[in-house]
mmCIF file of C-alpha atoms in Angstrom:
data_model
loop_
_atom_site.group_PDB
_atom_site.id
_atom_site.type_symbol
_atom_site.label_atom_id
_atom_site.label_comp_id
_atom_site.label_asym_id
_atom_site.label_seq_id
_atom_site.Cartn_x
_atom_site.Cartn_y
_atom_site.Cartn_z
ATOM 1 C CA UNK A 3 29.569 -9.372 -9.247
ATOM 2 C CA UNK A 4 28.845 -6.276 -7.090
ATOM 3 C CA UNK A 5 29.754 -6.374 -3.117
ATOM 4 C CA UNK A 6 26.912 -4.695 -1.149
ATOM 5 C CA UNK A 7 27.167 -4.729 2.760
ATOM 6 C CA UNK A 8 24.077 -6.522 4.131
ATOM 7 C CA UNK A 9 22.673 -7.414 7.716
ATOM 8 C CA UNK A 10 22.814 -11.606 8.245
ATOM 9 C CA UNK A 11 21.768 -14.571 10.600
ATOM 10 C CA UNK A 12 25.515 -16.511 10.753
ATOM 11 C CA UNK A 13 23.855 -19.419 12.042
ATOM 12 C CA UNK A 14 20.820 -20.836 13.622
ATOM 13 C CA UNK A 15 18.931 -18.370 16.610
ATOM 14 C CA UNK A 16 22.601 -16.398 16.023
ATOM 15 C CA UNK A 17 22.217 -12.084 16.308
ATOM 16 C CA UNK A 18 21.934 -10.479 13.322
ATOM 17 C CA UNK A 19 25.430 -8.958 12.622
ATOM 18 C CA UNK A 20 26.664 -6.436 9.214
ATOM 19 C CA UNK A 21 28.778 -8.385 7.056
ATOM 20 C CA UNK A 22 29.036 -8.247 2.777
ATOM 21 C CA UNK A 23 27.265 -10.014 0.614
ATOM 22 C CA UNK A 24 28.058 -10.745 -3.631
ATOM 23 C CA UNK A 25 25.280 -10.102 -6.188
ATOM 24 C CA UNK A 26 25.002 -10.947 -9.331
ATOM 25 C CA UNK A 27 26.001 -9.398 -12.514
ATOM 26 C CA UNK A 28 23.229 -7.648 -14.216
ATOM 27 C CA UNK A 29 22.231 -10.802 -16.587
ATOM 28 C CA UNK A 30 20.097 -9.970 -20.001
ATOM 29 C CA UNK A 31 16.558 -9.569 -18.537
ATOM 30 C CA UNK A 32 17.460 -7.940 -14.739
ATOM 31 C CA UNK A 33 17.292 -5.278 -12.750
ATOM 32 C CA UNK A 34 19.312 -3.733 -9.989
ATOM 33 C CA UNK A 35 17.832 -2.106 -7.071
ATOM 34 C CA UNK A 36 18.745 0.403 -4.564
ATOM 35 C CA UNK A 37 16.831 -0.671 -2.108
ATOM 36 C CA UNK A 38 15.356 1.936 -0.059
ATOM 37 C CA UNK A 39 13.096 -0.092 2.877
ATOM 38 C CA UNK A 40 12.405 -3.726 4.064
ATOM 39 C CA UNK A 41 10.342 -4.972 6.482
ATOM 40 C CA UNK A 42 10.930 -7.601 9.106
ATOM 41 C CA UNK A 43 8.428 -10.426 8.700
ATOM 42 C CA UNK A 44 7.456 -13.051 11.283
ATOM 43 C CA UNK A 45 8.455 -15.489 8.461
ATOM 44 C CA UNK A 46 12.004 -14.127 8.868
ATOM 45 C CA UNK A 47 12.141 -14.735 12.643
ATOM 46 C CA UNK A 48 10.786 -18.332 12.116
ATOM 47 C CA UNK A 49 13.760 -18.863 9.527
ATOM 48 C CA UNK A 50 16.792 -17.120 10.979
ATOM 49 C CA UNK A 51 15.947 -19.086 13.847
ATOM 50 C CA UNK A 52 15.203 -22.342 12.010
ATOM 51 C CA UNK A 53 11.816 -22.952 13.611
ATOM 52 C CA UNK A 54 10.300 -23.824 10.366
ATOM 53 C CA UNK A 55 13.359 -25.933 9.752
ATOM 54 C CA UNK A 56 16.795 -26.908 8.690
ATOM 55 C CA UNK A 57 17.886 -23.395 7.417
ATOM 56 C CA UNK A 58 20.315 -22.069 4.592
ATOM 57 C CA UNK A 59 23.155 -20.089 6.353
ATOM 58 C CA UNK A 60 24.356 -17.290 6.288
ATOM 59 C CA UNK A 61 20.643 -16.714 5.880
ATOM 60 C CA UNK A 62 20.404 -12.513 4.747
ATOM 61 C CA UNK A 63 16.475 -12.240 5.426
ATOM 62 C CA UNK A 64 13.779 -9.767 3.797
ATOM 63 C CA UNK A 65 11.382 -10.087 1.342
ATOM 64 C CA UNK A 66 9.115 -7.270 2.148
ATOM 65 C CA UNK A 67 11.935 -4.521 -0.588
ATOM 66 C CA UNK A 68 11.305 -1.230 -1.689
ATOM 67 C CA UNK A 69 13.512 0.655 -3.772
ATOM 68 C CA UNK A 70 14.639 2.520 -7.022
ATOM 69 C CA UNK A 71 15.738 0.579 -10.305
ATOM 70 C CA UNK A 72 19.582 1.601 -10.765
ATOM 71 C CA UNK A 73 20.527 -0.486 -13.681
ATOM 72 C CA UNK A 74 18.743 -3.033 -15.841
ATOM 73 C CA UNK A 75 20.082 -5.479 -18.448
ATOM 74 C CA UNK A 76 19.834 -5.084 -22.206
ATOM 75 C CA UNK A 77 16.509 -6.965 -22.483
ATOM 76 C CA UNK A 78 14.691 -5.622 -20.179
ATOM 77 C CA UNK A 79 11.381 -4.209 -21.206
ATOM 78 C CA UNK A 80 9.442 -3.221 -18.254
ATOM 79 C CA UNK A 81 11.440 -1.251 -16.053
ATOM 80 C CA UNK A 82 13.956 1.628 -16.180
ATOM 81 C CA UNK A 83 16.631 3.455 -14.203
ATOM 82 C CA UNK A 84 14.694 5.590 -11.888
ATOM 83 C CA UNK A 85 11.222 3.612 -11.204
ATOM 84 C CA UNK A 86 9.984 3.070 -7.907
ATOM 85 C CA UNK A 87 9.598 -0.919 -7.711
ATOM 86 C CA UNK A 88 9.409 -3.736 -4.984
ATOM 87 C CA UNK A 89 10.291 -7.627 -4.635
ATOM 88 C CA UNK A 90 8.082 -9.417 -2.024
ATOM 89 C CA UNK A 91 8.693 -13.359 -1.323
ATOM 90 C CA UNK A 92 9.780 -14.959 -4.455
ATOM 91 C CA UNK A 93 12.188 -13.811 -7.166
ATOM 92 C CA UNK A 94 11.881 -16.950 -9.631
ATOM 93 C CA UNK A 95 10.137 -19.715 -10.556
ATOM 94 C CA UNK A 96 10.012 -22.927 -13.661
ATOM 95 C CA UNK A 97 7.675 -20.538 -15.721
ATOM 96 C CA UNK A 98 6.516 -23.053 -17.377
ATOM 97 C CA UNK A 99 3.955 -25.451 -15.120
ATOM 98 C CA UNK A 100 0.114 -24.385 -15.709
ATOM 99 C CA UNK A 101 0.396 -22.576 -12.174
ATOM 100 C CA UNK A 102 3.302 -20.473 -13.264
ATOM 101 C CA UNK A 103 1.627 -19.631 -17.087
ATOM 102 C CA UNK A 104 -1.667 -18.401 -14.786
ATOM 103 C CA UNK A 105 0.018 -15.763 -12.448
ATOM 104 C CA UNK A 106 0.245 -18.026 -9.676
ATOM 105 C CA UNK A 107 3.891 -18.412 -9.483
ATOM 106 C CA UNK A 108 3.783 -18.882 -5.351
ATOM 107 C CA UNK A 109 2.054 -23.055 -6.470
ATOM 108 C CA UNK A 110 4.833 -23.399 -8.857
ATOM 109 C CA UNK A 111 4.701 -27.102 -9.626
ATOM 110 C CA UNK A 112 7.227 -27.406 -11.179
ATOM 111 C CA UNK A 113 10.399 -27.383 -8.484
ATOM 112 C CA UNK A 114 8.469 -24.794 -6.398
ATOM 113 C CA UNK A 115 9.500 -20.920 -6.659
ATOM 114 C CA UNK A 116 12.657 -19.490 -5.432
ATOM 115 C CA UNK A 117 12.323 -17.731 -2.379
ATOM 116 C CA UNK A 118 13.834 -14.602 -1.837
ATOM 117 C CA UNK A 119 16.105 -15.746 0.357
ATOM 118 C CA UNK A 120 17.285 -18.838 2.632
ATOM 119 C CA UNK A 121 17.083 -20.318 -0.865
ATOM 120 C CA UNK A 122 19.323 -21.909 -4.133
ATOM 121 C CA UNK A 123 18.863 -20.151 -7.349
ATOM 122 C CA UNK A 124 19.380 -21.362 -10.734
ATOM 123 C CA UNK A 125 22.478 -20.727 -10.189
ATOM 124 C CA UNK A 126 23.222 -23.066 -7.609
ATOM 125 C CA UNK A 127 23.825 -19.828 -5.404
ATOM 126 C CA UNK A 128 22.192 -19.298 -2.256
ATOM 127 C CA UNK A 129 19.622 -16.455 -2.282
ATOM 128 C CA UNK A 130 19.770 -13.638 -0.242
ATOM 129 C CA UNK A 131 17.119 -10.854 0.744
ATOM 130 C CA UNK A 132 16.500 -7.237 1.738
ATOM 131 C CA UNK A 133 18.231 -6.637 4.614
ATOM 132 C CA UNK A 134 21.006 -5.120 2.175
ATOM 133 C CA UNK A 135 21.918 -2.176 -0.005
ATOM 134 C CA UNK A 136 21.102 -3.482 -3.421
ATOM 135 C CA UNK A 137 19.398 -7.098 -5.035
ATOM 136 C CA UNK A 138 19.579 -8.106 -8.497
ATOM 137 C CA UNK A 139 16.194 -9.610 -9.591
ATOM 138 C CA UNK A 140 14.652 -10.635 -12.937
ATOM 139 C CA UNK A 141 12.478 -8.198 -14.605
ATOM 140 C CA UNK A 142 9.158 -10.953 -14.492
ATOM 141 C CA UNK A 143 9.178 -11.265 -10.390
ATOM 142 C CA UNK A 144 9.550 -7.388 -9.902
ATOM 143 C CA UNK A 145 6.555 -5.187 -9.308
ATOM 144 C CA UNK A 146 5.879 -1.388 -9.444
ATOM 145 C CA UNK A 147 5.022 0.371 -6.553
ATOM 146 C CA UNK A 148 2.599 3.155 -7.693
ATOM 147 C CA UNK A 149 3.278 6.764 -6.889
ATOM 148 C CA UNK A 150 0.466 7.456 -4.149
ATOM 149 C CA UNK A 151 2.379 5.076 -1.610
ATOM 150 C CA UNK A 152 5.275 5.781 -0.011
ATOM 151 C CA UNK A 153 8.674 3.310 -0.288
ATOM 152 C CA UNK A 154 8.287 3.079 3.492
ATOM 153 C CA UNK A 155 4.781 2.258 3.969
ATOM 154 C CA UNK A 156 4.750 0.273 0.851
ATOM 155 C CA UNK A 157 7.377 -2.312 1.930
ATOM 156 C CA UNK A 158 5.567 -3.939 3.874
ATOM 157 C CA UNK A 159 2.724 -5.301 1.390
ATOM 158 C CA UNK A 160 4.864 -7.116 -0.558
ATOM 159 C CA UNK A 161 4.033 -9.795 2.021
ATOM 160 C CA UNK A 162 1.672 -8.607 4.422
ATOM 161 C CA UNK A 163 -0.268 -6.749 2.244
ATOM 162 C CA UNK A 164 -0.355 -9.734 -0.618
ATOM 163 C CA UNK A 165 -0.556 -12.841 2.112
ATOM 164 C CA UNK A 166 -4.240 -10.805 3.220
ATOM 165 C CA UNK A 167 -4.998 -9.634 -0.085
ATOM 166 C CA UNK A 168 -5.107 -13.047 -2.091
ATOM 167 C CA UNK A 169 -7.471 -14.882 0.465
ATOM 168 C CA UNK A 170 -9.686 -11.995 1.181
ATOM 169 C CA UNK A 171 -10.078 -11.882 -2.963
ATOM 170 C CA UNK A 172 -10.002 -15.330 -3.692
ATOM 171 C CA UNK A 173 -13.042 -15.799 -0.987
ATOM 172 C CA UNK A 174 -14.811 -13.191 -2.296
ATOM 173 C CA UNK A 175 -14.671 -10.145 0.746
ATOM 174 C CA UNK A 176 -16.904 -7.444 -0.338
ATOM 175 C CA UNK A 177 -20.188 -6.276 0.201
ATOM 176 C CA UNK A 178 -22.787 -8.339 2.103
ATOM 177 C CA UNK A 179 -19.987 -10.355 3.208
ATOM 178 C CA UNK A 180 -18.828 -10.340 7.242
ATOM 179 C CA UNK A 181 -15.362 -11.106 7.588
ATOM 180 C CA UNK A 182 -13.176 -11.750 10.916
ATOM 181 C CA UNK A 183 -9.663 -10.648 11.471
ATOM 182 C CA UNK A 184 -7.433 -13.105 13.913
ATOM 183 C CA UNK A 185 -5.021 -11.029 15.274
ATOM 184 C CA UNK A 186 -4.146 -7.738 14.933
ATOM 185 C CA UNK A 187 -0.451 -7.601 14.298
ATOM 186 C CA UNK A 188 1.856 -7.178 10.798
ATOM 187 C CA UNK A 189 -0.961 -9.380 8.797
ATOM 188 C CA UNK A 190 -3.946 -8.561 10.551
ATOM 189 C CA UNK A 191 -3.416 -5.038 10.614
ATOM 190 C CA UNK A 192 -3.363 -5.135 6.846
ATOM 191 C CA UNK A 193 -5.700 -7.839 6.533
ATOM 192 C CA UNK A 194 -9.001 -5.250 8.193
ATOM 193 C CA UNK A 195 -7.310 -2.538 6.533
ATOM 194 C CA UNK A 196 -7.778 -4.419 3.058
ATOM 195 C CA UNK A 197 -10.976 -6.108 4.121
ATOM 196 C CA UNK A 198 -12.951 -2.632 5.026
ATOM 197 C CA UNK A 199 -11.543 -1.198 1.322
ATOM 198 C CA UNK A 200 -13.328 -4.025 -0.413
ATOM 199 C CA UNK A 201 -16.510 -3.607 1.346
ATOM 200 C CA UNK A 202 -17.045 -6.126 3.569
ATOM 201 C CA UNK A 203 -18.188 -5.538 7.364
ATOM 202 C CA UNK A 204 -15.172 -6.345 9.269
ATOM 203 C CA UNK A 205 -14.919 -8.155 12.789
ATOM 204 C CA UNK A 206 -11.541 -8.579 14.772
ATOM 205 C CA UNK A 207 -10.860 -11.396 17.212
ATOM 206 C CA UNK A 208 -7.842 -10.599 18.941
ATOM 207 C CA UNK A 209 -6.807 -12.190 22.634
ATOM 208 C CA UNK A 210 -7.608 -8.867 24.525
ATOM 209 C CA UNK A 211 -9.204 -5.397 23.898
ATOM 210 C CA UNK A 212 -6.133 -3.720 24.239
ATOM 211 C CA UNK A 213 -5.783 -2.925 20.312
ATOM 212 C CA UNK A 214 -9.367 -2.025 20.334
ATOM 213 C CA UNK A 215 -9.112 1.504 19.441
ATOM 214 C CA UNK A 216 -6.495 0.969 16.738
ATOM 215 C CA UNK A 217 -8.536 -1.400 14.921
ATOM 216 C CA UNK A 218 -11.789 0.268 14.678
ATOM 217 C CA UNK A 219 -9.625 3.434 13.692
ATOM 218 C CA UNK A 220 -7.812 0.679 10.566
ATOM 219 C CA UNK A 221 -11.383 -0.143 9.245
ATOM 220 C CA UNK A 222 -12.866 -2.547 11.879
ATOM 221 C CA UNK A 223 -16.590 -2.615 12.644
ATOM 222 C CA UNK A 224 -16.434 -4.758 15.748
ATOM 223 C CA UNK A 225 -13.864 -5.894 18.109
ATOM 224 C CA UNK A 226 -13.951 -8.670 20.619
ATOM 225 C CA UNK A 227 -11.763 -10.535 23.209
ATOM 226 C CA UNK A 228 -11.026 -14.320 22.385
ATOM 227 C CA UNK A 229 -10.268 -14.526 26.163
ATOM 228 C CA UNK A 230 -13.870 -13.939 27.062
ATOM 229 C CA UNK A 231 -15.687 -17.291 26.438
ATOM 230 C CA UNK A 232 -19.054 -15.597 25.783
ATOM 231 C CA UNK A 233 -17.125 -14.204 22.522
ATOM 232 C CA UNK A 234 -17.756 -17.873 21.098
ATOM 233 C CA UNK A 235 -20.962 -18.144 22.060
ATOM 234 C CA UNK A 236 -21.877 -14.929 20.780
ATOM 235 C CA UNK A 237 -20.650 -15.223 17.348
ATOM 236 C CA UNK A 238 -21.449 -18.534 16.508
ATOM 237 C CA UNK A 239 -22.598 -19.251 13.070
ATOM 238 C CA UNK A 240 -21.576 -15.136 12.643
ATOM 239 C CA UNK A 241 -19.353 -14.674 9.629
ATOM 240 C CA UNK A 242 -18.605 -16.049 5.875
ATOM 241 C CA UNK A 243 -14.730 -15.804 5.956
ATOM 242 C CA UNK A 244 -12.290 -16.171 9.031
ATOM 243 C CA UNK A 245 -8.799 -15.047 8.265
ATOM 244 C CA UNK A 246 -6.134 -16.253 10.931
ATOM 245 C CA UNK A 247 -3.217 -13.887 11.023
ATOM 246 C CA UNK A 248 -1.484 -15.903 13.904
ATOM 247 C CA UNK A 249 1.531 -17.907 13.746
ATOM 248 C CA UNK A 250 0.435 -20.142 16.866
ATOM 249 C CA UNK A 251 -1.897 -23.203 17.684
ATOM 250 C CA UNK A 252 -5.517 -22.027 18.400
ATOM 251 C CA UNK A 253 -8.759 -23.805 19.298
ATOM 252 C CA UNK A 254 -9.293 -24.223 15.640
ATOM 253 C CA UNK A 255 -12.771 -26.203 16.212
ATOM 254 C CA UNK A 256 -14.059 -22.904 18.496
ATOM 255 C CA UNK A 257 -12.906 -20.650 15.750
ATOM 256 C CA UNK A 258 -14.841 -23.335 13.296
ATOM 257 C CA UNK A 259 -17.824 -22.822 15.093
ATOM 258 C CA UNK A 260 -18.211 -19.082 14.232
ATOM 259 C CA UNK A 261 -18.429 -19.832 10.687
ATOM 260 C CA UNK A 262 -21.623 -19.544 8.928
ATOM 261 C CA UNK A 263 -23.074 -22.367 6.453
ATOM 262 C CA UNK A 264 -20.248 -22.871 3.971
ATOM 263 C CA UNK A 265 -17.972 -20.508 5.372
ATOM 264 C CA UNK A 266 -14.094 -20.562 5.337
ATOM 265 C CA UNK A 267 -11.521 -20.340 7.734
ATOM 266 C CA UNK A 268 -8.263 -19.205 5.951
ATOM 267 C CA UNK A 269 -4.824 -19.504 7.860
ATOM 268 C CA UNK A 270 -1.912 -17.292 6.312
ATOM 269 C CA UNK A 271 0.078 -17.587 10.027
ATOM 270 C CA UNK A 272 2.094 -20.593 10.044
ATOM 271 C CA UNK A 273 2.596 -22.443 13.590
ATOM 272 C CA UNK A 274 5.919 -24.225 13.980
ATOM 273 C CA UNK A 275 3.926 -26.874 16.230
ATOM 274 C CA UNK A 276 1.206 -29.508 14.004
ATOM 275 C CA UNK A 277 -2.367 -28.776 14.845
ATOM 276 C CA UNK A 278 -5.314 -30.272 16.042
ATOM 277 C CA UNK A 279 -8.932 -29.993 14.878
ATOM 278 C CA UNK A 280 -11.857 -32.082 14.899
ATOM 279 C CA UNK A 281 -13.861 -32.985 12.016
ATOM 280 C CA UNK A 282 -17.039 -32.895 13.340
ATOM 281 C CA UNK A 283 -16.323 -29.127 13.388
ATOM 282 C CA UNK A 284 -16.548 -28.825 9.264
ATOM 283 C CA UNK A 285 -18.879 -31.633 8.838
ATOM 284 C CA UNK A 286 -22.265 -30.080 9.961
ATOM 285 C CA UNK A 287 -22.169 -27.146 8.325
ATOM 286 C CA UNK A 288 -20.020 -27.658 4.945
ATOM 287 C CA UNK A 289 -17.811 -25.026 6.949
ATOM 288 C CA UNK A 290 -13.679 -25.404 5.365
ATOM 289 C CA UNK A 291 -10.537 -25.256 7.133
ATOM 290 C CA UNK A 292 -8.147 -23.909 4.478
ATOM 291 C CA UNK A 293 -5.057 -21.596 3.424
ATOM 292 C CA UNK A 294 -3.253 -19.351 1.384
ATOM 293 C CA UNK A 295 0.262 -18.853 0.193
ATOM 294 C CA UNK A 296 1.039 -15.063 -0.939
ATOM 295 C CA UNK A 297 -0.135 -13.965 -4.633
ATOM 296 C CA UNK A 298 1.523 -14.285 -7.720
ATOM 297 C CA UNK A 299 2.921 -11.153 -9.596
ATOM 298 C CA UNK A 300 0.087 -10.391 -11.471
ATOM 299 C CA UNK A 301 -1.868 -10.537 -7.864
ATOM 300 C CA UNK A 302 0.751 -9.049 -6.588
ATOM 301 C CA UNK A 303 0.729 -5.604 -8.885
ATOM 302 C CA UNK A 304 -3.124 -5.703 -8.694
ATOM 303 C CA UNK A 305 -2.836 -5.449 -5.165
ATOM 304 C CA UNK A 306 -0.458 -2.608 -4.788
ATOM 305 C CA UNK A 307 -2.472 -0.394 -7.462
ATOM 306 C CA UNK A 308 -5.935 -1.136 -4.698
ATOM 307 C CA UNK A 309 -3.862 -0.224 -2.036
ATOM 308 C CA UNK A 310 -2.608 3.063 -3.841
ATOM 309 C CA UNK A 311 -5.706 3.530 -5.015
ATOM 310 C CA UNK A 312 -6.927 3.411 -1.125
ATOM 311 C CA UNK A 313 -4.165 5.166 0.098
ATOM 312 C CA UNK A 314 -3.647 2.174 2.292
ATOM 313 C CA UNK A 315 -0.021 1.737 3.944
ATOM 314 C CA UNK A 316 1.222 -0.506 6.665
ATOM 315 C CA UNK A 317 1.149 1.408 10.240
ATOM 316 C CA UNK A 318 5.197 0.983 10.521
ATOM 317 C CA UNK A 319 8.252 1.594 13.085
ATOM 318 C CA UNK A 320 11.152 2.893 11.226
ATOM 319 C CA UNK A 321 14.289 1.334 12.919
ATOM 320 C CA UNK A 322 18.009 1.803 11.416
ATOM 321 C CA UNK A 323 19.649 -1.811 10.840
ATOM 322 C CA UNK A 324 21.046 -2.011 14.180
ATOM 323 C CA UNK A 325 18.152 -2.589 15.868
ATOM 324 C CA UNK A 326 17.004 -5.059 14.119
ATOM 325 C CA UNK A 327 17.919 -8.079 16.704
ATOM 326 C CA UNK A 328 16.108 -5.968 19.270
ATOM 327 C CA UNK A 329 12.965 -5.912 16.682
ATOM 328 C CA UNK A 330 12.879 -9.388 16.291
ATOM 329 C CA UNK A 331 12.506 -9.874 19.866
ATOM 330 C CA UNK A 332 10.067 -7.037 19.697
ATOM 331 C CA UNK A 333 7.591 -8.931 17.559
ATOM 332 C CA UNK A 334 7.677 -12.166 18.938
ATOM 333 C CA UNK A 335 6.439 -10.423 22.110
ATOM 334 C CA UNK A 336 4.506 -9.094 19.936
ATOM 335 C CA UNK A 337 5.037 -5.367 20.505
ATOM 336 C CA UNK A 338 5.133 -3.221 17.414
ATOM 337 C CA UNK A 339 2.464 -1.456 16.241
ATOM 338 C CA UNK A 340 2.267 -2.924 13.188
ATOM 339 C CA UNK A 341 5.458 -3.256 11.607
ATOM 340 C CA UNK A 342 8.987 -3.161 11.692
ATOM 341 C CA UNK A 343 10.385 -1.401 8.263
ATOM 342 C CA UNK A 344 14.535 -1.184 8.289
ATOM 343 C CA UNK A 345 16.080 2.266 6.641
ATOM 344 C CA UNK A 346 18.517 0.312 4.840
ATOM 345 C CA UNK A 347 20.642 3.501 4.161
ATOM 346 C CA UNK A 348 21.597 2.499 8.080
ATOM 347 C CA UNK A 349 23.008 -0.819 6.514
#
């Protein structure tokens, strides 16, 4: 066991305070990582402050890691001291259900995967995430993070970057296709940013046009105010994919009404509050209301080599760990252009 100090939730909607944390003895087939960066993730503001739920705590959040392999067990094949690797949302799974044997170890059928953290291992330990020095990781659920991106900048897509990548690919984005962004904040930045790389003409729909310059600057073709009514009249019947970014309830059956004959609408935000839609609003035109869970490893590494291939980063805000309370409170009022990334040396 190796004691590593570490930032943690001590209960429910409590600050974040420093504190020490055990991790696990390198086992056969792990790694150890320095970690270098994490980012803070809407997901871990939702779960440190149990809006998604009854919560594990002390709840150590962050599964957005970049760092530097300092150790791995005797088995391990893949990695070596020195390499430049990241863990995004999960860090095991049964390995064995037909999800898990096809790369898509985030449907794991077979108990579900372990999350990074506010989770129980195999070990009947609680898991705990990023916001630390060092995590201990199997080999199978790490990833490399290729040499043209940055630790900092690369954080970040180990959720963002993989929760808009996996949709985006999965529905096809590319050329010919129009695509609209819902917000323009840690996922939506990413998502136009992503969206514009693989071709596709790219439309945001954010609440004002105060982001407008940023997001035609990120890849964006259009831009347009969800406050103004004549924005859904306008666009109706307009695009092939909608991906929704935001973590609140919308007008799902105006959104609905943008999409083109068999279009999609794709939600990766997850409100706390149950929604409403009406079904009239998929019926006419074979439209579907659907979603997407982050990407598997293999998905995962595919996406990082396209973003280093694209040299596309997350726009971050370098904090050291004791800001990170004031952060959280920073993106739920949503103001942080685009996202939060902790020095973790500052742990």
């Amino acid at each position: 066991m190796t004691t590593v100090a570490a930032y943690a939730a001590p209960a429910a909607k409590a600050p974040l305070e420093r504190t020490t944390i055990e991790r696990r003895a390198v086992g056969e087939h792990d790694v150890l990582i320095d970690i270098r960066f994490a980012g803070i993730c809407h997901s871990d503001i939702h779960q440190a402050r149990e809006g998604w739920g009854t919560a594990i705590f002390p709840m150590v959040p962050g599964h957005e890691i970049a760092g530097v392999v300092s150790e791995v067990g005797p088995g391990v094949t893949k990695y070596a001291v020195g390499d430049r690797v990241g863990v995004g949302c999960m860090v095991d799974s049964c390995r064995e259900c037909d999800n898990c044997k096809a790369g898509l170890q985030q449907y794991c059928t077979g108990g579900g995967p372990t999350w990074t953290y506010n989770a129980v291992g195999k070990d009947g330990q609680p898991t705990y995430g990023g916001y630390s020095q060092k995590v201990v990781v199997d080999e199978n659920y790490v990833v490399r993070i290729p040499d043209g991106l940055s630790l900092d900048v690369a954080a970040p897509l180990l959720c963002a970057g993989i929760t808009t990548y996996s949709p985006l690919k999965h529905w096809n984005a590319g050329p010919g296709k129009k695509v609209a962004v819902v917000g323009l904040g840690g996922l939506g930045h990413m998502g136009v940013k992503i969206a514009a790389a693989l071709g596709a003409e790219v439309t945001v729909l954010s609440q004002s046009l105060r982001k407008k310059d940023d997001g035609l600057k990120l890849g964006a073709t259009h831009y347009y105010a969800t406050s103004d009514p004549k924005t859904f009249e306008n666009l109706k019947g307009t695009f092939d994919i909608i991906l929704n970014t935001v973590s609140a309830p919308l007008d799902f059956d105006a959104y609905l009404s943008l999409l083109k004959t068999d279009g999609a609408m794709v939600n990766v935000g997850i409100p706390e509050e149950p929604v409403h839609i009406l079904l009239s609003s998929v019926f006419g035109n074979r439209r579907s209301l659907s979603s997407s869970g982050i990407g598997g490893i293999p998905e995962t590494q595919e996406m990082l080599d396209f973003c280093a291939e694209h040299d596309l980063g997350a726009e971050i805000e370098l904090i050291g760990a004791d800001q990170i309370n004031e952060a959280y409170d920073r993106v739920v009022n949503s103001d942080v252009r685009y996202r939060f990334v902790i020095d973790t040396a500052t742990i």
